[in-house]
mmCIF file of C-alpha atoms and ligand atoms in Angstrom:
data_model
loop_
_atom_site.group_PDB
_atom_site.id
_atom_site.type_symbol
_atom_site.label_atom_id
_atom_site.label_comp_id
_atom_site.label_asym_id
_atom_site.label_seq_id
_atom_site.Cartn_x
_atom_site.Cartn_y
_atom_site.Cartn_z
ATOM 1 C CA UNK A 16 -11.092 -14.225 13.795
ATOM 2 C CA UNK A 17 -9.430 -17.768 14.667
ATOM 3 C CA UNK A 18 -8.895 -20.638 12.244
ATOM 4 C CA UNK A 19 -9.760 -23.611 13.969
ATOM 5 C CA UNK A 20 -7.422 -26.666 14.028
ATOM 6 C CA UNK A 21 -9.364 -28.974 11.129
ATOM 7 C CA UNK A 22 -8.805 -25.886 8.807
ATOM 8 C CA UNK A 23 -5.518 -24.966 10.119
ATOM 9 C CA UNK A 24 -4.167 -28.811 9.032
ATOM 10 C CA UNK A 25 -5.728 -28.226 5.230
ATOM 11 C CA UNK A 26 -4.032 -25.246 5.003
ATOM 12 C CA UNK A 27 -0.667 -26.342 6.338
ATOM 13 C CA UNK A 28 -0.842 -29.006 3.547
ATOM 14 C CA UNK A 29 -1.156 -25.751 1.083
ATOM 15 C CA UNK A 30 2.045 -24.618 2.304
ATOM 16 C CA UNK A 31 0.630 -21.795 4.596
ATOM 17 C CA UNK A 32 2.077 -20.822 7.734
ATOM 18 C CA UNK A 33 -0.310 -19.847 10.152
ATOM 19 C CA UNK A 34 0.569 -16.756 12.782
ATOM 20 C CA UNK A 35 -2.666 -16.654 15.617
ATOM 21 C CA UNK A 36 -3.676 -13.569 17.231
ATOM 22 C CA UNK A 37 -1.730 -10.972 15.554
ATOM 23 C CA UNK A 38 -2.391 -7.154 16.109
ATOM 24 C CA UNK A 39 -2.456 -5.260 13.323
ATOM 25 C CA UNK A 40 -1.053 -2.086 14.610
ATOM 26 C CA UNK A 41 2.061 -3.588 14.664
ATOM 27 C CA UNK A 42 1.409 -4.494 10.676
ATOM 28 C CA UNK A 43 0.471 -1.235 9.673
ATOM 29 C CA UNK A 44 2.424 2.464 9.267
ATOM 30 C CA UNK A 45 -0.237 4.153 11.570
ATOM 31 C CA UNK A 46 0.159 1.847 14.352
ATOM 32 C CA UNK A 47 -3.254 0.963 14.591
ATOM 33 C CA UNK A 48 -5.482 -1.925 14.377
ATOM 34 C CA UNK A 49 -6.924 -4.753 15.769
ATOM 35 C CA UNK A 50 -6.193 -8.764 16.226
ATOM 36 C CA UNK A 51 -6.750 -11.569 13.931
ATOM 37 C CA UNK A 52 -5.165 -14.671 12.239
ATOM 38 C CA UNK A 53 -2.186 -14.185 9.502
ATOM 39 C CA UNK A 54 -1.842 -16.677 6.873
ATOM 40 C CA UNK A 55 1.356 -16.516 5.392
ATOM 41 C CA UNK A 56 1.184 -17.310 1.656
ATOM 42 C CA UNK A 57 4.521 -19.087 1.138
ATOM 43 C CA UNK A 58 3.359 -20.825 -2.458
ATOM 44 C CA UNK A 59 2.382 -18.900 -4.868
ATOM 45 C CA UNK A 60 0.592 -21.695 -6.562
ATOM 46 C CA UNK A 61 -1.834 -22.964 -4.178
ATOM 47 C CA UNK A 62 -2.869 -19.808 -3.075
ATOM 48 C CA UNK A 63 -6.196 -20.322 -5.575
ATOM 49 C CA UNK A 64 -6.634 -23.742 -3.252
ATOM 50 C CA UNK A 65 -6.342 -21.650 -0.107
ATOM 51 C CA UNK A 66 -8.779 -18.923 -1.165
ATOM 52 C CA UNK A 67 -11.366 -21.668 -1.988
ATOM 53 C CA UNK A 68 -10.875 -23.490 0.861
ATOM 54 C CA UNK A 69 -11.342 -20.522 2.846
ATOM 55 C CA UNK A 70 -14.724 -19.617 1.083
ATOM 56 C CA UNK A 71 -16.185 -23.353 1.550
ATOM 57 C CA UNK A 72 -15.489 -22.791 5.032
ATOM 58 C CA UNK A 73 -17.055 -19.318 5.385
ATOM 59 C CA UNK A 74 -13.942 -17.294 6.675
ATOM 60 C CA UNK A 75 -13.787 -13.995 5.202
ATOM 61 C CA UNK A 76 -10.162 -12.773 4.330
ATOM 62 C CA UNK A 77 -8.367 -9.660 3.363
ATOM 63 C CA UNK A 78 -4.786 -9.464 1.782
ATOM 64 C CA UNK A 79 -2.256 -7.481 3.447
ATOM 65 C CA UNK A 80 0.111 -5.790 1.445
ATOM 66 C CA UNK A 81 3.185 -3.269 3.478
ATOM 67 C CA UNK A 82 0.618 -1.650 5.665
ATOM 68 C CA UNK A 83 1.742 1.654 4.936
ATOM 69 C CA UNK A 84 -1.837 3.372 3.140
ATOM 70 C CA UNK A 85 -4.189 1.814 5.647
ATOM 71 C CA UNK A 86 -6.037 1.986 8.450
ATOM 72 C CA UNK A 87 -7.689 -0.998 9.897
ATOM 73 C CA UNK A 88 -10.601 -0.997 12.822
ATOM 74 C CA UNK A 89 -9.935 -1.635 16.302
ATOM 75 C CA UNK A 90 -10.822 -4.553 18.631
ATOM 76 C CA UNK A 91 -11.620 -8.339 17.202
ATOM 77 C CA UNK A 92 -11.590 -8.090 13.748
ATOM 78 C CA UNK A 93 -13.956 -10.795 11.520
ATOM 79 C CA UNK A 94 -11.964 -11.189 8.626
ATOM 80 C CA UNK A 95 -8.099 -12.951 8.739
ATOM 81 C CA UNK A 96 -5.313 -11.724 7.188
ATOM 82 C CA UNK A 97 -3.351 -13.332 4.149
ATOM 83 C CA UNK A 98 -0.208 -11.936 3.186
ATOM 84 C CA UNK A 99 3.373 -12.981 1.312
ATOM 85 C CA UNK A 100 6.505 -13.484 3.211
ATOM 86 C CA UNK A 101 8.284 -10.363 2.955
ATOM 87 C CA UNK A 102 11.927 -12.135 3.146
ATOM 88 C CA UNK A 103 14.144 -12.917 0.582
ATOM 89 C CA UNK A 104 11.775 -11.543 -2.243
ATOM 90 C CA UNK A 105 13.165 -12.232 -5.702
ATOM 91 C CA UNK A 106 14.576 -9.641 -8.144
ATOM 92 C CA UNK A 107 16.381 -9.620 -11.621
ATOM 93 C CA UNK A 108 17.022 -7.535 -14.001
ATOM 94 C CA UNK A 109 18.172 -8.721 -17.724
ATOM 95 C CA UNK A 110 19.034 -5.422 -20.531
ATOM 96 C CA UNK A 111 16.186 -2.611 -19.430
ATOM 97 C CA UNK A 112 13.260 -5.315 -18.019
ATOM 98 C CA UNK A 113 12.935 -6.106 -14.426
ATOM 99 C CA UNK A 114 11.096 -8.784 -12.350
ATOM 100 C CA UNK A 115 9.998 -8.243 -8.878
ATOM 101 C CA UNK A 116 8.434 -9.960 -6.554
ATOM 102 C CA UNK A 117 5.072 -7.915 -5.263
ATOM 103 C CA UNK A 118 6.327 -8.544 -1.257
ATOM 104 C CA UNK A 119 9.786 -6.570 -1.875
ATOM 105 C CA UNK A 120 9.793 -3.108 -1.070
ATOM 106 C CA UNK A 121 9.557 -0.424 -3.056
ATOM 107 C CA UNK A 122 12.626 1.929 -1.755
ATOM 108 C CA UNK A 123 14.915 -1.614 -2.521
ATOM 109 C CA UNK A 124 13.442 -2.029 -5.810
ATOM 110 C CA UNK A 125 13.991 1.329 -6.656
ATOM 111 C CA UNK A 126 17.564 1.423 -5.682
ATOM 112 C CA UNK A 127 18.569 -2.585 -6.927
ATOM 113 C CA UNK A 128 17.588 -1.340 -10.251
ATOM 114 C CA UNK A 129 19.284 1.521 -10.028
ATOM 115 C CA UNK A 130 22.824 0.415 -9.140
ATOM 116 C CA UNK A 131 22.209 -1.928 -12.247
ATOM 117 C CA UNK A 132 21.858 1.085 -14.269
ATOM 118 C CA UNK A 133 18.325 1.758 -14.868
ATOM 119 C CA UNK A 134 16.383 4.876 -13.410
ATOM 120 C CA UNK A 135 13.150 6.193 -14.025
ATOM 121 C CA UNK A 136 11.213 5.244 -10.161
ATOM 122 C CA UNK A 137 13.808 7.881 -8.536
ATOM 123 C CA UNK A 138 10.740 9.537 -6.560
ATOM 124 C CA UNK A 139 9.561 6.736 -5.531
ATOM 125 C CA UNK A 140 12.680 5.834 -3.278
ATOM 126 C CA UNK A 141 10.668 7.403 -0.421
ATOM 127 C CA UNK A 142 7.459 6.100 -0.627
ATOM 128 C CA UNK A 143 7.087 3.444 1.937
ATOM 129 C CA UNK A 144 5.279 -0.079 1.045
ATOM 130 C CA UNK A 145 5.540 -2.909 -1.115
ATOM 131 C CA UNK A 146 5.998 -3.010 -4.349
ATOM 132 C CA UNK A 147 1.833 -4.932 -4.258
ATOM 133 C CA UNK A 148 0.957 -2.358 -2.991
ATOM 134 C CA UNK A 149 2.299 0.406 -4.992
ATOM 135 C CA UNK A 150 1.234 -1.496 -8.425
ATOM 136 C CA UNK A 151 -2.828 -1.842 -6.676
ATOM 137 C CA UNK A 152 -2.449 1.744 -5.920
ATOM 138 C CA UNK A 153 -0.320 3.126 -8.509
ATOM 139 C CA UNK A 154 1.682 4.751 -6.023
ATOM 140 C CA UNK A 155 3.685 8.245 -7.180
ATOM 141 C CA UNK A 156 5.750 10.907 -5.649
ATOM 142 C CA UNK A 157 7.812 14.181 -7.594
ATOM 143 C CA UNK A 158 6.128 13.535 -11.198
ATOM 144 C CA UNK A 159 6.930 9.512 -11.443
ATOM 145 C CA UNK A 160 4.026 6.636 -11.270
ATOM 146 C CA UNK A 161 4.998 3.308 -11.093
ATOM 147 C CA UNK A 162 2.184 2.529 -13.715
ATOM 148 C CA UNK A 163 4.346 4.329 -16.347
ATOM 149 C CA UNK A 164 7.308 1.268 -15.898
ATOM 150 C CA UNK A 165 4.765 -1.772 -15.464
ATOM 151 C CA UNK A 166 4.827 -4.160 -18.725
ATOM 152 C CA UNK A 167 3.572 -7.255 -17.275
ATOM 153 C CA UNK A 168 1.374 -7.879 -13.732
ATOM 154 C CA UNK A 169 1.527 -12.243 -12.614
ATOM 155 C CA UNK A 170 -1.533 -11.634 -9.781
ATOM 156 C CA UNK A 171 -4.193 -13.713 -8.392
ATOM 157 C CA UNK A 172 -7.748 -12.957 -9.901
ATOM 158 C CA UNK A 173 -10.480 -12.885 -7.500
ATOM 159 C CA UNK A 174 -12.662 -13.092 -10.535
ATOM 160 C CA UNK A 175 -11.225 -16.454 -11.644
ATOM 161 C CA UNK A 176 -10.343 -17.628 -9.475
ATOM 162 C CA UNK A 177 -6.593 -18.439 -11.194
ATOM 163 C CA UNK A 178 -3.304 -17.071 -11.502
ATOM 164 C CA UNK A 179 -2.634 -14.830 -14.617
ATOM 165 C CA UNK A 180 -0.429 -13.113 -16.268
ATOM 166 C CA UNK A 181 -2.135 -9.045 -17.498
ATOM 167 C CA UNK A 182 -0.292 -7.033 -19.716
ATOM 168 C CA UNK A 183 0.234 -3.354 -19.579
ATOM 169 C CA UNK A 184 -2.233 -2.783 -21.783
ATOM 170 C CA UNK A 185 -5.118 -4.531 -20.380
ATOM 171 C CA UNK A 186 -4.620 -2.432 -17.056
ATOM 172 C CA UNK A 187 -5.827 0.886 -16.410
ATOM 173 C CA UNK A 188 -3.396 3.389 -14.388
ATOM 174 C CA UNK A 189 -4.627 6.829 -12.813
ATOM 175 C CA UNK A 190 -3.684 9.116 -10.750
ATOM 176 C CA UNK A 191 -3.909 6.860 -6.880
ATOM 177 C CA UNK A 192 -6.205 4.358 -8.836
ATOM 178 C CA UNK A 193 -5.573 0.860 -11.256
ATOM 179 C CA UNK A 194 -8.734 -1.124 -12.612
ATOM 180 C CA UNK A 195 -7.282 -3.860 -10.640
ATOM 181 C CA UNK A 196 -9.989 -5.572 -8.210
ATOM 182 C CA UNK A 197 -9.843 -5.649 -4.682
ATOM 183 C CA UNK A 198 -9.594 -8.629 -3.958
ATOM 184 C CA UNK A 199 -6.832 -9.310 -6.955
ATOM 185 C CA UNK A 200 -3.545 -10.376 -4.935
ATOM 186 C CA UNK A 201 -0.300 -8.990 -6.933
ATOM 187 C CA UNK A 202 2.206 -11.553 -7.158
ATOM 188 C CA UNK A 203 5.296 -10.091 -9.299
ATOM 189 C CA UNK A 204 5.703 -7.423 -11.976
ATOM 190 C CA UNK A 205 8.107 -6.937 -15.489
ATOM 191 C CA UNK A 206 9.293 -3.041 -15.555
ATOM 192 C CA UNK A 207 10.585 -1.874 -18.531
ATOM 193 C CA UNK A 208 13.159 0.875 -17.375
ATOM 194 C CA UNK A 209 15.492 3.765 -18.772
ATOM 195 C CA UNK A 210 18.980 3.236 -18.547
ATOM 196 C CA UNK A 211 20.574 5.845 -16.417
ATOM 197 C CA UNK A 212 24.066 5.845 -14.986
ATOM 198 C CA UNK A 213 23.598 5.274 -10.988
ATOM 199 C CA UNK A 214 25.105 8.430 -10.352
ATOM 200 C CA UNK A 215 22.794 10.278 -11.890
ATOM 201 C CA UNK A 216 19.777 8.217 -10.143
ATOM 202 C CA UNK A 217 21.185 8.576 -6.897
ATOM 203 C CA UNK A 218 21.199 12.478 -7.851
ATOM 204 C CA UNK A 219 17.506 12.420 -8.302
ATOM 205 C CA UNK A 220 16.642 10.222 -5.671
ATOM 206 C CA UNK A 221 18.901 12.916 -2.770
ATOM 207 C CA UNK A 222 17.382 15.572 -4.270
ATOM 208 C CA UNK A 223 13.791 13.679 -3.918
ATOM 209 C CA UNK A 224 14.553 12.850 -0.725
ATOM 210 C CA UNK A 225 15.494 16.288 0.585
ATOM 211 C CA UNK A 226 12.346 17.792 -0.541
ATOM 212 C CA UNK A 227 10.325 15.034 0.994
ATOM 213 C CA UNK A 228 12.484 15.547 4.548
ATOM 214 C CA UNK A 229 11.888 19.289 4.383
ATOM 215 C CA UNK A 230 8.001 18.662 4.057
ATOM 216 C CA UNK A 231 6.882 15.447 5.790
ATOM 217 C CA UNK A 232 6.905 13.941 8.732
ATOM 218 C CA UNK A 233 9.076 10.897 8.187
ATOM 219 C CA UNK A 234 9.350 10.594 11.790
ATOM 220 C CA UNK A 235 6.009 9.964 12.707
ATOM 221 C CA UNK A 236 3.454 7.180 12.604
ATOM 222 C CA UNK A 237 1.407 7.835 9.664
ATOM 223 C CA UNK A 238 -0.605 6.218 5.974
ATOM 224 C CA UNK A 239 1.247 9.045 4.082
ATOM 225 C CA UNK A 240 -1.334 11.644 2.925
ATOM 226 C CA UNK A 241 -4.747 11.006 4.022
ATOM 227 C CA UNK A 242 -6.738 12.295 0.949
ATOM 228 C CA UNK A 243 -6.532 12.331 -2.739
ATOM 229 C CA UNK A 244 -5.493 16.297 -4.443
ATOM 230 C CA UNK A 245 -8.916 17.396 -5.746
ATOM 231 C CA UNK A 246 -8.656 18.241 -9.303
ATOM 232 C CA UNK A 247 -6.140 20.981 -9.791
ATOM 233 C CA UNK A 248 -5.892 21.352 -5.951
ATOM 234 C CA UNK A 249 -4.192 20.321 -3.049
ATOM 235 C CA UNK A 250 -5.433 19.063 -0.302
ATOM 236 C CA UNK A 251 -2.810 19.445 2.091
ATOM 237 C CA UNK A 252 -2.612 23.903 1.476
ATOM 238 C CA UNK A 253 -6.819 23.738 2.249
ATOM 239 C CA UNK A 254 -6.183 22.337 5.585
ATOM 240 C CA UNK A 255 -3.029 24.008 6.228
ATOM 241 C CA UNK A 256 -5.290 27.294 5.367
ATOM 242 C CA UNK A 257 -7.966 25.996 7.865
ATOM 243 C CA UNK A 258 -5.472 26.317 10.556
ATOM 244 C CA UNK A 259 -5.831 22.385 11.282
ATOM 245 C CA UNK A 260 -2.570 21.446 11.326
ATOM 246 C CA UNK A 261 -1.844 19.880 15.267
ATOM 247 C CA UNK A 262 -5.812 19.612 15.314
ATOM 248 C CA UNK A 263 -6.600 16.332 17.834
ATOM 249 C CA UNK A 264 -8.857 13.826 18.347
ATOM 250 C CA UNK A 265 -7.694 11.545 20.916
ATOM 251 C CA UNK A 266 -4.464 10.254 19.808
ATOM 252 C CA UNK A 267 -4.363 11.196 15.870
ATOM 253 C CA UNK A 268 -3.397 14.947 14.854
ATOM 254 C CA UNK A 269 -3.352 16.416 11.588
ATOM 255 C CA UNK A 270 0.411 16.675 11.608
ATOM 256 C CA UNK A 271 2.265 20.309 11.894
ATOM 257 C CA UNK A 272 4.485 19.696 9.247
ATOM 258 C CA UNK A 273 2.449 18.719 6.377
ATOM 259 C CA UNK A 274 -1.432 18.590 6.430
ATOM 260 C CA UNK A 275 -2.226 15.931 4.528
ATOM 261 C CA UNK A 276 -0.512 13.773 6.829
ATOM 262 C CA UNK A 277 -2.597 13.052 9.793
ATOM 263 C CA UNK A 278 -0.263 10.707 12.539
ATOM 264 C CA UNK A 279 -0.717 8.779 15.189
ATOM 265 C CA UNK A 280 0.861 10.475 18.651
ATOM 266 C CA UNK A 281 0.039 8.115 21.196
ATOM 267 C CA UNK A 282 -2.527 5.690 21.202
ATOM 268 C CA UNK A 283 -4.923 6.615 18.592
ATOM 269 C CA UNK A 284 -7.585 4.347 17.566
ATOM 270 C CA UNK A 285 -9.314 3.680 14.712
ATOM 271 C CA UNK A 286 -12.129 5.422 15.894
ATOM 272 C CA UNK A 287 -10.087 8.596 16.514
ATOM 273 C CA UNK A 288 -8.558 8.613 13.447
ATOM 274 C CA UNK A 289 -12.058 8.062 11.487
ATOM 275 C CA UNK A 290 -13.354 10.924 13.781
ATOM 276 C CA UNK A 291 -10.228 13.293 12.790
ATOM 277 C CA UNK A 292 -10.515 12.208 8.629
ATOM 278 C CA UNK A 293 -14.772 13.354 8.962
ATOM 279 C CA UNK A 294 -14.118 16.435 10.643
ATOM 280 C CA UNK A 295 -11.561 17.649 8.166
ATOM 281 C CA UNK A 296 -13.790 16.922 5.753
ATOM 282 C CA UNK A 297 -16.131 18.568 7.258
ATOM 283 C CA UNK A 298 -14.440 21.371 7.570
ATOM 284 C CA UNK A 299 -12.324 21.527 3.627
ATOM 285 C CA UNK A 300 -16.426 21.077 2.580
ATOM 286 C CA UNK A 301 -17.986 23.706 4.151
ATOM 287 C CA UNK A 302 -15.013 26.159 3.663
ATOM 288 C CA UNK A 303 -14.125 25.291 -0.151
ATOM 289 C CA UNK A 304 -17.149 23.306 -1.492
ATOM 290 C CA UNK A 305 -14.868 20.668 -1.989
ATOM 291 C CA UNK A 306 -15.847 16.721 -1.095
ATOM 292 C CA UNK A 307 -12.231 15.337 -0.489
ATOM 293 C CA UNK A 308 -12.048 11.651 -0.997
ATOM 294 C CA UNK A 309 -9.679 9.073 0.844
ATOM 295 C CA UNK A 310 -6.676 7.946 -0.259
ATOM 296 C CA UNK A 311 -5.836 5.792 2.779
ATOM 297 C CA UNK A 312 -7.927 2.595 2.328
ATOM 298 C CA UNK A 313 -10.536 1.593 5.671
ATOM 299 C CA UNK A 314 -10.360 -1.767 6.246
ATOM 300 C CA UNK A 315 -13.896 -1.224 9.011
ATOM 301 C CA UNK A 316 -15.440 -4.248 10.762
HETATM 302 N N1 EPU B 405 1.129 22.702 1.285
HETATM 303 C C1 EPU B 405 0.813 23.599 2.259
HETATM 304 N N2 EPU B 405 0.708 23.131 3.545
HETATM 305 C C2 EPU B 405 0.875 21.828 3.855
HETATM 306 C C3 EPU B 405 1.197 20.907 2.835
HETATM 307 C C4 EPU B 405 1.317 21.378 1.548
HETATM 308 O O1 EPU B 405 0.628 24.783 2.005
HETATM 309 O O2 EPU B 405 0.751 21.489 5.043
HETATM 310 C C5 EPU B 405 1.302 23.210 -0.083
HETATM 311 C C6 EPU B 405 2.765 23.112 -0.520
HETATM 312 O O3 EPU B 405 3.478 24.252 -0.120
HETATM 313 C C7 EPU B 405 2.639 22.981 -2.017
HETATM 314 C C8 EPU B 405 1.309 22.241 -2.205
HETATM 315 O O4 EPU B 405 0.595 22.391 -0.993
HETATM 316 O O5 EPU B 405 2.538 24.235 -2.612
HETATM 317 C C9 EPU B 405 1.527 20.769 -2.542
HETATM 318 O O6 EPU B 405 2.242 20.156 -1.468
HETATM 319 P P1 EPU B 405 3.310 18.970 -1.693
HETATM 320 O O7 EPU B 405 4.324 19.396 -2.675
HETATM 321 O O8 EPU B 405 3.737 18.498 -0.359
HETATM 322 O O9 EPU B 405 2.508 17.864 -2.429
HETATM 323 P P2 EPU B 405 1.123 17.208 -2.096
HETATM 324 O O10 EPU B 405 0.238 17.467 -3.284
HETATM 325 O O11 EPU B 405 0.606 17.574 -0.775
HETATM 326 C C10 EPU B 405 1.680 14.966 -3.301
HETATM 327 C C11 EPU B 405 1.365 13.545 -3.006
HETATM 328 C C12 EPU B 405 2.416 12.971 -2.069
HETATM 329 C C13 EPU B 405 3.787 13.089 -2.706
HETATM 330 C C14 EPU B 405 4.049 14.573 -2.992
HETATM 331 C C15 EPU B 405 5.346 14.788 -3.744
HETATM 332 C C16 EPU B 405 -1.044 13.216 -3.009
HETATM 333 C C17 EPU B 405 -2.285 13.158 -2.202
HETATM 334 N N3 EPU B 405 0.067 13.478 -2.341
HETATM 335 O O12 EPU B 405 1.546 15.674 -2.077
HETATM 336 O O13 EPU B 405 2.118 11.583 -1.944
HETATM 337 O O14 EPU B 405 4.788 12.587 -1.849
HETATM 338 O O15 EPU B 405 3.001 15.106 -3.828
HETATM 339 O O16 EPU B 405 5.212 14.367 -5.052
HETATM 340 O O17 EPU B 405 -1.089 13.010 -4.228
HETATM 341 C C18 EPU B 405 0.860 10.002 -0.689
HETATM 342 O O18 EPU B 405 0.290 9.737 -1.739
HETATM 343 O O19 EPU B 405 0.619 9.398 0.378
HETATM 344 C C19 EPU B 405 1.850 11.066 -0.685
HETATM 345 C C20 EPU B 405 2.459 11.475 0.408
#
């Protein structure tokens, strides 16, 4: 989707940079995904002027977070893209509390705080993203959550309309889930952390690193794991036990390494990929009676 030139000028006046034609397979982990508009959010407080102006003039958006847990559709796509500039993202830490800017990523937050002495996110180290995007998703890795650090959310409510501030207690945190909406924008976050000697963190973050070396493929293009464990289960051992691991469609495989992990080995499309995620389904259904559901969020036409 274009913005044309009257709307481009309003929005330059908001302080938003405007990036035509981008593809998004070069925004997202999977390397796939189609072309649109990016509008760079580079003032937090006009960005409830730029979502109304945007609605008055019928353009449907989406917010791009670190790319790194979805997988968009292919071709033209009818929505543009808003997202926060990604450099010099702002963080601080005062005694054990923490404030980050929602466009830093989550390996550097994890490891700033640590060298100031406070530990606690050592699994996440790994986990590609932004720190957005781990809050909306409540992103986790060898037994940590972020939820469990969060004290204080600044976001954009869709439902508003406004910038707020939400305490830990008014948000809900499960396992790959957060009662935030969809169309809520994080801004920044306050962590309350342990305080742990860096030496010790960077113990548990090599030893969490190891283990995720020896069992994913770090190499590869891919959204992490594809589905959500079933209760008590794991997704990745059914389709390991289906023999699906290096299964193809087109250009996405279920990868050989871990199962869950389905990558992108040439030029997949969306529609391969979508293809790939049904028939394992399919297939974990049929075999285990088991409906997995996504973790990797579709962003379809
Ligand atoms: N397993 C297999 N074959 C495979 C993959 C796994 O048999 O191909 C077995 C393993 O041997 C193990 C069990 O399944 O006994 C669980 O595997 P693993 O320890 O790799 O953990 P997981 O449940 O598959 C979860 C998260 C990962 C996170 C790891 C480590 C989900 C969907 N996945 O994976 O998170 O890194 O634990 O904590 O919750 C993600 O969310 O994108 C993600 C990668």
């Amino acid at each position: 989707m274009r913005i044309s030139e009257s709307v481009s000028g309003r929005l330059k006046e908001l302080g938003v940079e405007l990036r035509p034609a981008i593809s998004l397979a070069d925004h997202t982990s999977l390397g796939i995904g189609g072309t649109t508009d990016q509008l760079l959010l580079r003032r937090f407080e006009t960005i409830p002027d730029v979502i109304r102006l945007l609605a008055d003039e019928n353009i449907p958006h989406r917010f791009l977070g670190g790319g790194t847990n979805l997988l968009v559709a292919d071709g033209e796509l009818p929505w543009v893209v808003l997202h926060l500039p990604t450099s010099q993202t702002g963080m601080r830490v005062e005694g054990n509390e923490a404030f980050v800017d929602a466009a830093a990523d989550l390996g550097g937050m994890v490891t700033f705080c640590a060298k100031r002495d406070l530990g606690g996110m050592e699994g996440l180290v790994g986990v590609p993203g932004s720190v957005g995007g781990a809050l909306r998703m409540n992103a986790g890795a060898y037994g940590t959550q972020i939820g469990t650090w969060v004290k204080e959310v600044e976001l954009y409510r869709a439902s508003t309309g406004q910038i707020e501030t939400v305490r830990d207690d008014e948000i809900r945190f499960d396992y790959r889930h957060t009662s935030f909406a969809v169309d809520d924008i994080m801004l920044r976050v306050k962590l309350v952390l342990p305080s742990k000697p860096f030496q010790e963190t960077l113990a548990g973050i090599r030893v969490c690193n190891e283990k995720r070396r020896a069992s994913q493929p770090l190499n590869q293009k891919s959204a992490g794991c594809i589905f959500k464990n079933p209760p008590g289960g794991s997704a990745g051992r059914m389709i390991d036990e289906l023999k699906l691991k290096g299964h193809r469609v087109g250009g996405a495989a279920v990868s050989d390494r871990h199962a869950n992990f389905f990558v992108n080995v040439g030029q997949a499309t969306c529609s391969d990929m979508l293809k790939l995620i049904d028939e394992v389904r399919a297939r974990v259904q049929s075999a285990y009676g088991v409906e997995l559901e996504n973790e990797v969020i579709l962003w379809r036409n």
